Amino acid sequence: MKMEIKNCGFLIRGEKYCLHILYYQDNIIRFAYTKGDETPCSTVAVVTNPVEGSYHFKNGQFHLGRFRVEVNEETLAVNIYDCNGDKLSEDFSIHPEQPQIKKKLLWEKGIYGNGEKYRWLNHLGTATVNFNSDVLFHHPIHHPQVFEMHTSIPFYIGLAPDRTYGLFFDNSYKTEFDFGKTEPELVSLKASGGNLDYYFFYGATIADIVSAYSQLTGKPPMPDIRYLGFQQSRYSYQDQDELLSVAENLRRYEIPCDILYLDIHYMDQYKVFTISNERFADFKSVIGKLKEMGFAVVVIINPGVKAEESYTVYEEGLEKDYFIKMPDGNLYAGEVWPKPAVFPDFLRAEVREWWGKFHQELLEAGVDGVWNDMNEPSNFSLPSGTLPDEAIHYNDYDEKLTHAEAHNVYGLFQTMATREGLNKFDSSKRHFVLTRAAFAGSQRYAALWTGDNSSVWEHLESSIPMIINLGLSGYPFAGADVGGYRGDCSGELLIRWTQLGAFIPFFRNHSEIGTAHQEPWHYSESALRIIREYIRLRYRFLTYLYNLIRNSALTGVPAVRPLFYHYQEDQETYNINDQFLMGEGLMVCPVTRPGVEHRMVYLPEGDWYNFWNNQQYTGSRYMVAEAPLKELPLFVKAGTILPLNEVGRNSVDCMDGKLELRCYTGEKGFCRLFFDDGISNGYKNGNYSELEITLSTDLHKPKVSINVIKDNYPVPEIIYKIIGS
Ligand code: MIG
């Protein structure tokens, strides 16, 4: 074998190709196939570099960290083993020139991840295209003109009770994954350009894989707690009076809420970074007034720039040559809301910095967060719905890229520009950016909502596996439009969707122009009452969720988890799409069908409590749970210590209130709680408190003890409640 040790790994020379096997961490290695012998660059998704570590070549095998690899001298296909010699992966065929690779399905009982997909939880037996698209309807099928979703995360996880692996195909071109659909024994990965370059992760548990993947592609920033509160939006609140009246109604109906959105009508003729004088004549004072009422405001900023003389953004961008051009050197003009529209080339740092600066005025006017929509990018003037494949970008190294290569990362670079712009202007805050288009790594810059869903039960149902799989793909801060975006939402659907949304990290009611108004008070009094109750319930769980999401920021692991995340040995959990765990101890069982007042619930091993009446159940079984319209079935695992807030009008009020600590006895319990102001970056300088709470049982006398780890921020008054003894 023609092999040498090079750049933190091995370089193996085949007849036509070279294979680089690089060491990143004892459970992450990379396989890159190239024509020449230079190590290829990774895409923007990857934030770490290969490092020197434990690797050597012995007895015809490559040993790297916890892996052993065999390489076929002729084809450069690989077999990957763990250190016990168990096979993790076996190449069936490999075509670096296409590029394409097929791997054998070995022992996988489920395939998960792959980001935002309109799919059931388990991808085995399905095929999918990763190509960011402005899809008008979420749909499980793609054909050449209709793609599936707004984002692309070419990463998946293979799972079995005793082992698991992850594979990240680091290629920004359109990729196609086939998980045993066309060829039942094979997984096929294909890209329309670029290199065959992938990372392989290995672990005992799925949590190991998600944190290794997050180690490689980055973790989400610590969010401002207000963005874990309820958010109300509409396309569009048309003018300042409408916006104010929404705010007043939220307070009048005692619906807690933190955030209001301004969709495209706040701008002057859809020109980004302008404000309509007619509709929002008193923009600044209105935002000030909303602040006093306890609301923050997020505004939409799309990438398309109106090509109009004497409009600053256009004129400046033109002069500095910041817009995307065609190979013949002409500016590419398409159409979005503004028409004609040109598109900034966010792949260049210079352009991002320039774009970032425009946010300053918005922040000065009191705007709190920025919402990046249409950044697939969407373009109405071509049947493909996006820019031409051959349009030209330049990256930070002044290399020329075609749009075909840049397409899937375009949205990521816009959110990077946005976040960096906001940070530059004010580094004392945890800025909020929301995005529709994303790629692996986008979690570092923006929360994600799943785009244009519809007000149908099927989309409520499908949002559950979609969000779980996003979480398993390093994207914990995500959610779907509650109530559905397109079409009219019924009261019953909004009730059920709010019950679900209350337990999803990003919780926003949003709807399309021309549809029935979807704010809770447009429904019957009884519907309003239930919807309000569940928005309030969300705020009861604020501290619980905040701590879970802080954990996401530290390790990348999700708050919303499939059952197998904690019960990997139990294969019964591998295909449960309509239940999830929020954290380890809380089982959420939404109702996903109209008229249904009971539902099947699977309780894994152990003892569980019904959250509503504390009735106890022993797990490892299915049961029928009561689910009248006013009740979302919720179960709590024995040993859970559940902090519950007192509800105020928004998250800041909640943090000021008392904290009830419900201790569910029967098992030992442990939890760590973090307290800070939720908004500033003061925690980075140690302005926080942290408690460790232990529940010991002793059947007759459960005991709760608190250990103060850090005491640098006022901790709320705590009220203990022992459940079950
Ligand atoms: O083509 O800005 O997904 O949330 O309200 C519609 C208007 C453009 C699509 C987004 C949606 C938003 C809407 N936008």
XYZ file of C-alpha atoms and ligand atoms in Angstrom:
739
model
C 0.000 0.000 0.000
C 1.338 3.425 -0.963
C 0.865 5.147 2.295
C 2.448 7.937 4.277
C 1.735 9.712 7.517
C 0.751 13.276 6.802
C -1.195 16.173 8.346
C -2.636 14.454 11.403
C -3.444 11.230 9.634
C -2.658 9.137 6.605
C -2.348 9.793 2.916
C -3.006 6.713 0.811
C -2.313 6.810 -2.902
C -4.534 4.781 -5.185
C -4.377 4.605 -8.959
C -6.595 7.581 -9.740
C -7.328 9.022 -6.337
C -5.787 9.735 -2.979
C -7.511 8.980 0.277
C -6.839 11.104 3.351
C -7.817 9.607 6.683
C -7.551 12.312 9.306
C -7.796 12.251 13.059
C -10.024 14.821 14.823
C -10.842 13.245 18.141
C -10.802 9.663 19.355
C -14.379 9.203 18.071
C -14.216 11.445 14.955
C -12.214 10.681 11.823
C -12.457 12.002 8.313
C -12.235 10.289 4.934
C -11.492 12.583 1.992
C -10.872 11.462 -1.575
C -8.978 13.807 -3.873
C -7.392 13.780 -7.318
C -4.122 15.293 -6.146
C -2.492 14.710 -2.806
C -3.456 17.956 -1.095
C -5.845 17.757 1.821
C -9.056 19.465 0.736
C -10.600 22.328 2.699
C -13.708 21.555 4.649
C -16.887 23.545 4.117
C -17.983 26.311 6.465
C -19.873 23.665 8.453
C -16.710 22.461 10.157
C -15.139 24.480 12.961
C -12.343 22.176 14.101
C -9.131 20.988 12.488
C -7.499 17.596 12.484
C -5.079 17.198 15.359
C -2.151 15.038 16.263
C -3.414 12.105 18.238
C -3.118 8.415 18.609
C -2.846 6.885 15.171
C -0.586 4.306 13.616
C -0.467 1.681 10.915
C -0.099 -1.930 11.976
C -0.738 -5.316 10.369
C -2.325 -3.798 7.319
C -4.781 -1.737 9.366
C -5.014 1.921 10.205
C -5.584 2.602 13.880
C -6.978 6.026 14.757
C -8.369 6.737 18.210
C -11.181 4.266 18.802
C -11.287 3.185 15.157
C -9.580 0.593 13.023
C -9.789 0.996 9.283
C -9.071 -1.387 6.413
C -8.511 0.150 3.008
C -8.923 -1.689 -0.267
C -5.730 -0.969 -2.181
C -7.407 -0.897 -5.560
C -10.650 0.958 -4.949
C -9.754 2.804 -1.730
C -13.053 1.594 -0.285
C -12.941 1.207 3.505
C -14.203 -0.985 6.289
C -14.451 0.730 9.648
C -14.314 -1.159 12.948
C -14.447 -0.118 16.559
C -11.578 -1.032 18.827
C -13.243 -4.319 19.789
C -13.212 -5.342 16.152
C -16.956 -4.907 15.616
C -17.724 -3.664 12.144
C -19.264 -0.194 12.030
C -19.261 0.464 8.321
C -18.498 -1.321 5.086
C -18.198 0.317 1.685
C -20.029 -1.461 -1.083
C -18.889 0.754 -3.935
C -17.174 4.054 -4.271
C -16.964 6.637 -7.060
C -14.988 9.665 -5.954
C -15.423 11.269 -9.383
C -19.245 11.543 -9.248
C -18.962 11.736 -6.214
C -20.910 8.815 -4.789
C -20.467 6.183 -2.156
C -22.580 3.193 -1.214
C -22.285 1.556 2.158
C -23.816 -1.664 3.382
C -26.524 -1.593 5.977
C -25.066 -3.822 8.678
C -26.868 -3.762 11.974
C -28.761 -0.456 11.933
C -32.260 -0.700 13.372
C -32.924 2.917 12.622
C -31.478 5.856 10.690
C -32.075 9.315 12.135
C -30.998 12.933 11.822
C -30.608 14.485 8.358
C -32.018 17.756 9.675
C -35.358 19.171 8.646
C -37.252 16.491 6.748
C -40.911 15.873 6.102
C -40.435 12.271 7.169
C -41.189 9.901 9.940
C -38.541 9.726 12.601
C -36.793 6.658 11.203
C -35.340 7.225 7.721
C -34.716 3.554 6.949
C -36.331 2.763 3.611
C -36.531 6.372 2.441
C -34.591 8.574 0.059
C -34.151 12.315 0.150
C -32.551 15.295 -1.556
C -30.667 17.933 0.415
C -31.211 21.156 -1.486
C -32.447 24.330 0.177
C -35.760 25.238 -1.395
C -38.548 27.739 -0.970
C -41.154 25.000 -0.905
C -44.723 26.179 -0.740
C -46.022 22.963 0.787
C -44.186 20.580 3.029
C -44.249 17.388 1.096
C -42.639 13.988 1.561
C -41.769 13.484 -2.093
C -39.359 15.301 -4.339
C -39.077 15.393 -8.083
C -36.691 17.500 -10.164
C -38.720 20.676 -9.784
C -40.118 20.212 -6.317
C -37.726 19.826 -3.460
C -38.586 19.008 0.042
C -37.537 21.603 2.555
C -35.691 24.836 3.258
C -32.548 23.392 4.830
C -29.841 20.786 4.217
C -27.966 18.888 6.888
C -26.180 16.009 5.129
C -25.660 14.079 8.337
C -27.262 10.906 9.629
C -27.047 8.513 12.531
C -27.200 4.719 12.445
C -28.571 3.231 15.633
C -28.707 -0.147 17.340
C -29.281 -1.015 21.007
C -25.596 -1.371 21.792
C -23.837 0.968 19.379
C -24.275 3.900 17.107
C -22.407 5.916 14.499
C -22.855 9.160 12.648
C -21.797 10.214 9.172
C -21.483 13.784 7.958
C -21.057 14.200 4.207
C -19.249 17.525 4.047
C -20.349 18.695 0.656
C -22.352 21.844 0.002
C -23.629 20.815 -3.434
C -27.026 19.234 -3.811
C -26.763 15.817 -2.175
C -28.979 12.772 -2.448
C -29.293 10.223 0.315
C -30.913 6.843 -0.108
C -31.285 4.861 3.093
C -32.098 1.426 1.735
C -34.970 2.574 -0.446
C -33.706 1.759 -3.930
C -31.353 -0.964 -2.773
C -32.641 -2.421 0.480
C -29.229 -3.472 1.791
C -27.430 -0.233 0.973
C -27.111 3.389 1.927
C -26.156 5.593 -1.004
C -24.763 9.117 -0.729
C -24.307 11.204 -3.826
C -23.460 14.816 -4.603
C -23.784 16.819 -7.801
C -20.227 18.158 -7.490
C -17.309 18.612 -5.142
C -15.366 15.971 -3.264
C -16.236 12.749 -1.589
C -15.372 13.931 1.878
C -17.043 12.656 5.002
C -16.633 12.483 8.769
C -17.387 9.375 10.720
C -18.455 9.457 14.370
C -18.686 6.592 16.741
C -20.175 6.134 20.187
C -21.958 3.861 22.569
C -24.950 6.166 22.773
C -26.735 8.552 20.498
C -25.818 11.406 22.858
C -22.140 10.635 22.125
C -22.801 11.051 18.412
C -24.768 14.283 18.722
C -22.130 15.849 20.927
C -19.293 14.689 18.661
C -21.118 16.115 15.633
C -21.655 19.372 17.566
C -17.997 19.394 18.495
C -17.181 19.319 14.788
C -19.811 21.748 13.478
C -20.358 24.006 16.472
C -22.924 24.607 19.143
C -25.750 27.087 19.307
C -25.126 30.256 21.300
C -26.729 30.669 24.699
C -30.106 32.235 23.895
C -31.716 35.244 25.461
C -34.388 33.672 27.706
C -37.127 35.854 26.240
C -36.859 33.879 23.012
C -37.869 30.788 24.935
C -41.123 32.538 25.723
C -44.203 32.692 23.535
C -43.881 34.667 20.301
C -46.691 36.089 18.193
C -46.369 36.784 14.489
C -48.383 37.346 11.325
C -47.639 38.026 7.700
C -48.038 40.882 8.318
C -48.960 43.212 11.124
C -49.620 45.834 8.514
C -49.108 49.012 10.451
C -48.200 50.324 13.864
C -51.809 50.449 15.052
C -52.343 46.811 14.252
C -49.098 45.870 15.989
C -50.055 47.848 19.082
C -53.503 46.358 19.183
C -52.041 42.841 19.052
C -49.836 43.748 21.995
C -52.769 45.217 23.883
C -54.907 42.160 23.232
C -52.191 39.820 24.454
C -52.088 41.744 27.708
C -55.860 42.196 27.907
C -56.455 38.470 27.487
C -53.599 37.702 29.883
C -51.702 35.659 27.373
C -48.056 35.791 28.387
C -45.846 36.719 25.455
C -42.324 38.038 24.966
C -41.831 38.660 21.271
C -43.721 40.272 18.386
C -42.720 40.041 14.732
C -42.714 42.480 11.870
C -43.032 40.764 8.512
C -42.346 42.383 5.129
C -44.940 45.173 5.300
C -42.975 47.268 7.776
C -40.513 48.123 5.001
C -40.853 50.738 2.336
C -41.674 48.778 -0.845
C -39.943 45.667 0.518
C -36.607 47.447 0.516
C -34.454 45.903 3.227
C -33.207 48.248 5.957
C -35.941 50.790 5.270
C -39.086 51.486 7.266
C -42.370 52.483 5.734
C -43.195 56.048 6.670
C -46.841 55.527 6.000
C -47.376 52.380 7.979
C -44.843 52.887 10.745
C -44.543 56.651 11.018
C -43.562 56.407 14.702
C -41.457 53.262 14.489
C -39.101 54.115 17.310
C -41.695 55.290 19.783
C -43.943 52.322 19.023
C -41.108 49.947 19.769
C -40.402 51.914 22.948
C -44.023 51.575 23.959
C -43.965 47.842 23.327
C -40.836 47.566 25.451
C -42.669 49.197 28.310
C -45.406 46.627 27.853
C -42.790 43.881 28.122
C -42.410 42.945 24.463
C -39.371 42.751 22.223
C -39.654 43.157 18.458
C -38.078 41.055 15.700
C -37.996 42.296 12.109
C -37.639 40.369 8.877
C -34.605 40.964 6.640
C -34.421 39.071 3.354
C -31.383 38.756 1.111
C -33.000 40.152 -2.061
C -32.110 43.828 -2.559
C -34.334 45.976 -4.719
C -32.424 47.170 -7.773
C -33.505 50.791 -7.699
C -31.472 53.866 -8.333
C -30.593 56.000 -5.335
C -31.533 53.271 -2.853
C -28.424 53.164 -0.653
C -28.138 49.401 -0.181
C -28.326 48.877 -3.919
C -26.095 51.792 -4.892
C -23.388 50.919 -2.380
C -23.433 47.231 -3.175
C -23.210 48.006 -6.859
C -20.323 50.370 -6.425
C -18.393 47.923 -4.249
C -19.225 44.993 -6.507
C -20.916 42.998 -3.735
C -23.767 41.416 -5.694
C -23.813 38.035 -7.399
C -23.013 38.068 -11.097
C -23.259 35.732 -14.045
C -20.165 34.233 -15.699
C -20.369 36.904 -18.417
C -19.818 39.574 -15.771
C -23.378 40.916 -15.764
C -25.215 41.414 -12.527
C -27.769 38.687 -11.885
C -31.196 40.219 -11.340
C -34.103 38.048 -10.234
C -37.314 38.713 -8.387
C -38.384 38.333 -4.822
C -40.736 40.715 -3.033
C -38.748 43.582 -4.421
C -38.359 43.396 -8.158
C -35.988 43.354 -9.790
C -33.833 42.030 -6.976
C -30.091 41.461 -6.714
C -28.368 39.193 -4.216
C -25.431 40.040 -1.967
C -22.585 37.550 -2.117
C -22.472 36.701 1.594
C -19.646 34.225 1.063
C -17.159 37.096 1.338
C -16.248 38.589 4.714
C -16.198 42.079 3.252
C -19.751 41.740 2.035
C -20.917 40.304 5.338
C -19.375 43.157 7.230
C -21.005 45.685 4.978
C -24.387 43.952 5.335
C -23.957 43.664 9.080
C -23.550 47.414 9.468
C -26.997 48.142 8.084
C -28.500 46.522 11.181
C -27.197 49.273 13.395
C -30.056 51.663 12.702
C -32.616 48.977 13.413
C -31.019 48.196 16.748
C -30.802 51.870 17.580
C -34.506 52.137 16.907
C -35.029 49.440 19.532
C -35.383 46.335 17.374
C -34.288 43.294 19.317
C -33.878 40.423 16.856
C -33.615 39.682 13.152
C -35.475 37.146 11.069
C -33.776 35.968 7.842
C -36.340 34.569 5.418
C -36.140 33.633 1.705
C -32.452 32.815 2.080
C -32.373 29.482 0.215
C -32.163 31.897 -1.681
C -35.643 32.132 -3.120
C -36.063 33.663 -6.553
C -39.460 33.958 -8.250
C -38.125 34.584 -11.741
C -36.789 31.089 -12.517
C -38.589 27.737 -12.504
C -35.880 26.366 -10.201
C -37.052 28.909 -7.606
C -33.487 29.938 -6.914
C -30.413 31.425 -8.601
C -28.891 29.875 -11.732
C -26.401 27.090 -11.009
C -23.699 28.915 -12.930
C -23.979 32.272 -11.115
C -20.672 33.274 -9.536
C -19.643 33.707 -5.900
C -16.274 34.572 -4.414
C -15.308 33.220 -1.019
C -13.005 34.600 1.673
C -9.954 33.284 -0.188
C -11.031 35.038 -3.354
C -11.759 31.708 -4.980
C -14.497 31.560 -7.561
C -17.438 29.252 -6.781
C -20.537 28.491 -8.790
C -23.919 28.922 -7.198
C -24.349 25.137 -7.473
C -21.625 24.838 -4.856
C -22.624 27.870 -2.786
C -26.381 27.316 -2.840
C -26.831 25.263 0.332
C -24.542 27.510 2.389
C -25.929 30.833 1.169
C -28.431 31.101 4.024
C -25.769 30.155 6.548
C -23.564 33.001 5.370
C -26.445 35.460 5.591
C -27.090 34.507 9.212
C -23.364 34.779 9.879
C -23.422 38.331 8.467
C -26.448 39.153 10.588
C -25.117 37.769 13.853
C -21.688 39.306 13.383
C -23.287 42.648 12.547
C -25.427 42.577 15.677
C -22.510 41.515 17.873
C -20.317 44.254 16.531
C -22.903 46.854 17.303
C -23.599 45.589 20.793
C -21.594 42.772 22.302
C -23.342 42.935 25.666
C -26.432 41.103 24.429
C -27.288 37.602 23.302
C -28.665 38.479 19.933
C -31.476 36.571 18.324
C -31.364 35.572 14.675
C -33.988 33.328 13.121
C -33.463 31.609 9.786
C -35.389 29.562 7.277
C -32.535 28.231 5.134
C -29.677 26.442 6.853
C -26.789 24.074 6.401
C -24.802 21.995 8.856
C -23.219 24.563 11.184
C -26.018 27.143 10.897
C -26.906 26.373 14.511
C -23.944 28.573 15.488
C -25.695 31.639 14.104
C -29.447 31.287 14.148
C -32.479 29.549 15.557
C -34.546 27.860 12.876
C -38.200 27.672 12.088
C -39.409 25.078 9.640
C -40.907 27.515 7.133
C -44.115 27.314 5.207
C -46.183 24.573 6.788
C -49.966 24.478 6.533
C -52.827 24.553 9.004
C -53.509 20.838 8.650
C -53.279 18.031 11.197
C -50.706 16.225 9.056
C -48.307 19.134 9.478
C -48.822 19.244 13.223
C -48.025 15.543 13.306
C -45.022 15.715 10.981
C -43.501 18.631 12.860
C -42.730 16.280 15.759
C -40.277 13.936 13.998
C -38.988 16.916 11.999
C -37.993 18.804 15.123
C -36.645 15.704 16.857
C -34.442 14.932 13.848
C -33.267 18.540 13.730
C -32.220 18.185 17.357
C -30.323 14.999 16.542
C -28.614 16.966 13.755
C -27.096 19.528 16.115
C -30.033 21.927 15.747
C -31.753 22.113 19.125
C -33.274 25.608 18.886
C -36.008 25.018 16.329
C -39.769 24.946 15.949
C -42.647 24.993 13.486
C -45.212 27.755 13.022
C -47.824 26.956 15.652
C -51.279 26.730 14.097
C -49.736 26.340 10.652
C -48.783 29.097 8.223
C -50.884 28.449 5.128
C -54.642 28.035 5.246
C -57.168 28.693 7.990
C -56.530 27.155 11.357
C -59.508 25.832 13.320
C -59.857 26.372 17.059
C -59.319 22.710 17.770
C -56.171 22.575 15.654
C -54.777 25.672 17.336
C -55.472 24.187 20.771
C -53.670 20.952 19.958
C -50.826 22.752 18.222
C -50.349 25.169 21.115
C -50.264 22.210 23.504
C -47.453 20.748 21.401
C -45.666 24.056 20.780
C -45.525 24.746 24.500
C -42.925 21.948 24.697
C -40.869 22.852 21.621
C -37.922 25.262 22.077
C -38.997 27.793 19.420
C -42.653 28.596 20.154
C -44.265 31.016 17.698
C -47.767 31.393 16.344
C -47.507 32.645 12.747
C -49.859 32.699 9.764
C -50.021 33.791 6.166
C -51.608 36.893 4.747
C -55.185 36.262 3.611
C -55.813 33.430 6.063
C -58.056 33.531 9.124
C -56.500 35.550 11.924
C -54.675 33.132 14.159
C -54.124 35.090 17.361
C -55.846 33.189 20.189
C -58.641 35.722 20.763
C -60.071 35.160 17.292
C -61.418 31.804 18.503
C -64.279 30.831 20.801
C -64.038 31.730 24.444
C -63.524 28.118 25.423
C -60.750 27.677 22.848
C -59.104 30.893 24.006
C -59.203 29.649 27.580
C -57.379 26.411 26.746
C -54.843 28.074 24.444
C -54.067 30.613 27.143
C -53.693 27.861 29.710
C -51.044 26.106 27.599
C -49.120 29.255 26.799
C -49.072 29.821 30.552
C -47.956 26.244 31.069
C -45.008 26.935 28.782
C -43.972 29.695 31.169
C -44.277 27.323 34.123
C -41.593 25.243 32.402
C -39.377 28.229 31.577
C -36.562 27.495 34.038
C -36.649 23.822 33.084
C -36.380 24.646 29.372
C -33.784 27.361 29.907
C -31.544 24.874 31.670
C -31.997 22.306 28.925
C -31.179 24.857 26.251
C -28.164 26.039 28.217
C -27.034 22.456 28.082
C -27.534 22.544 24.303
C -25.276 25.593 24.167
C -22.624 23.776 26.196
C -22.714 20.389 24.483
C -24.996 20.579 21.456
C -27.424 17.976 22.752
C -31.108 18.665 22.192
C -33.852 19.513 24.697
C -36.482 17.668 22.675
C -35.466 14.038 22.358
C -36.786 10.864 20.855
C -37.551 8.136 23.382
C -34.566 6.076 22.232
C -32.269 8.904 23.318
C -32.693 7.625 26.880
C -33.942 4.107 26.157
C -31.616 2.996 23.380
C -31.811 -0.648 24.412
C -35.558 -0.670 23.981
C -36.270 -1.130 20.286
C -39.932 -0.478 20.899
C -38.924 3.199 20.990
C -37.269 3.279 17.558
C -40.374 4.209 15.609
C -42.359 6.357 18.013
C -43.139 9.535 16.124
C -45.825 11.129 18.225
C -44.242 11.265 21.664
C -41.024 12.810 22.836
C -39.013 13.549 25.916
C -38.288 17.101 26.936
C -35.144 16.543 28.903
C -34.811 13.149 30.482
C -37.779 13.180 32.789
C -40.752 14.669 30.967
C -42.751 12.666 28.419
C -44.904 14.771 26.093
C -47.695 12.999 24.203
C -49.465 15.439 21.873
C -52.761 14.686 20.198
C -52.294 14.814 16.434
C -55.800 14.054 15.145
C -59.133 15.875 15.273
C -61.876 14.696 17.581
C -59.572 12.397 19.480
C -59.891 12.330 23.270
C -57.736 9.313 24.098
C -54.404 8.252 22.771
C -51.925 5.421 23.002
C -48.849 6.210 25.043
C -45.721 4.111 25.379
C -44.031 4.382 28.753
C -40.503 2.944 28.745
C -39.027 1.069 31.645
C -39.368 2.573 35.116
C -42.007 4.368 37.122
C -43.957 7.290 35.774
C -46.413 9.846 37.120
C -49.262 11.520 35.316
C -48.336 15.223 35.529
C -51.945 16.302 36.026
C -53.105 14.013 38.823
C -49.898 12.286 39.995
C -51.306 8.865 39.312
C -48.481 6.327 39.072
C -47.725 3.827 36.340
C -45.081 1.224 35.786
C -43.448 1.452 32.401
C -42.372 -0.975 29.684
C -45.854 -0.921 28.271
C -48.422 0.793 26.155
C -51.385 2.374 27.824
C -54.352 4.453 26.817
C -54.117 7.985 28.140
C -57.069 10.287 28.489
C -56.726 13.365 26.354
C -59.816 15.545 26.459
C -59.380 18.722 24.436
C -58.206 20.600 27.496
C -55.562 18.055 28.346
C -52.182 17.275 26.851
C -51.006 13.932 28.235
C -47.770 14.525 30.147
C -45.848 12.005 32.230
C -42.957 12.521 34.586
C -40.350 9.898 35.367
C -39.744 8.935 38.974
C -36.579 10.657 40.166
C -37.263 13.840 38.205
C -36.848 17.187 39.908
C -39.042 19.568 37.993
C -38.698 23.317 38.514
C -41.938 25.149 37.784
C -42.112 28.918 37.516
C -44.786 31.278 38.640
C -46.368 32.762 35.525
C -46.187 36.461 34.748
C -46.790 38.450 31.583
C -43.424 37.448 30.115
C -40.248 35.501 30.856
C -38.590 38.269 32.830
C -41.587 38.385 35.182
C -41.451 34.607 35.521
C -37.828 34.649 36.556
C -38.685 37.121 39.309
C -41.372 34.871 40.759
C -41.150 31.908 43.097
C -39.966 28.534 41.933
C -41.787 25.364 42.803
C -39.565 22.275 42.860
C -41.589 19.162 42.276
C -39.696 16.105 43.353
C -41.070 12.890 41.910
C -40.028 10.181 44.305
C -39.359 6.513 43.755
C -35.919 6.823 42.193
C -32.869 8.828 43.047
C -32.875 12.181 41.355
C -30.399 14.850 40.457
C -30.604 18.155 38.706
C -28.491 21.209 38.222
C -30.109 24.602 37.914
C -28.554 27.744 36.539
C -29.876 31.240 37.303
C -28.876 34.535 35.740
C -30.566 37.579 34.225
C -31.338 35.563 31.083
C -30.517 38.452 28.800
C -27.022 39.898 29.152
C -23.646 38.291 28.702
C -22.935 38.843 32.402
C -22.903 35.087 32.960
C -19.670 34.982 30.987
C -18.115 37.052 33.769
C -19.503 34.767 36.419
C -22.739 36.620 37.176
C -24.857 33.571 37.797
C -25.753 31.040 40.412
C -25.833 27.320 40.129
C -27.460 24.779 42.398
C -27.174 21.045 42.496
C -30.276 19.381 43.824
C -30.382 15.772 44.901
C -33.375 13.653 45.691
C -32.678 10.572 47.724
C -35.175 7.852 48.376
C -35.471 5.996 51.085
C -39.047 4.936 50.343
C -40.546 6.383 53.491
C -38.569 9.544 53.811
C -37.469 11.043 50.544
C -34.895 13.736 51.145
C -34.031 16.747 49.031
C -30.699 18.424 49.445
C -29.227 21.440 47.774
C -25.630 22.125 47.081
C -24.719 25.660 46.065
C -22.060 25.452 43.361
C -21.975 29.116 42.623
C -23.711 32.002 44.294
C -23.403 35.103 42.220
C -26.959 35.923 41.220
C -30.170 36.050 43.254
C -31.905 32.683 43.285
C -35.719 32.763 43.477
C -37.541 31.617 46.548
C -37.947 27.846 46.276
C -40.978 25.873 47.390
C -40.589 22.118 47.628
C -43.257 19.654 46.751
C -42.699 15.962 47.255
C -44.768 13.853 44.913
C -45.675 10.243 45.370
C -44.815 9.341 48.918
O -43.245 33.915 0.169
O -42.500 37.319 4.439
O -41.820 31.451 5.303
O -42.954 32.977 7.308
O -44.400 35.241 6.563
C -43.617 34.263 1.452
C -43.667 36.638 4.136
C -42.491 34.953 2.163
C -42.220 33.184 3.729
C -41.999 32.829 5.149
C -43.149 33.315 5.967
C -43.299 34.801 5.807
C -43.512 35.146 4.346
N -42.405 34.625 3.547
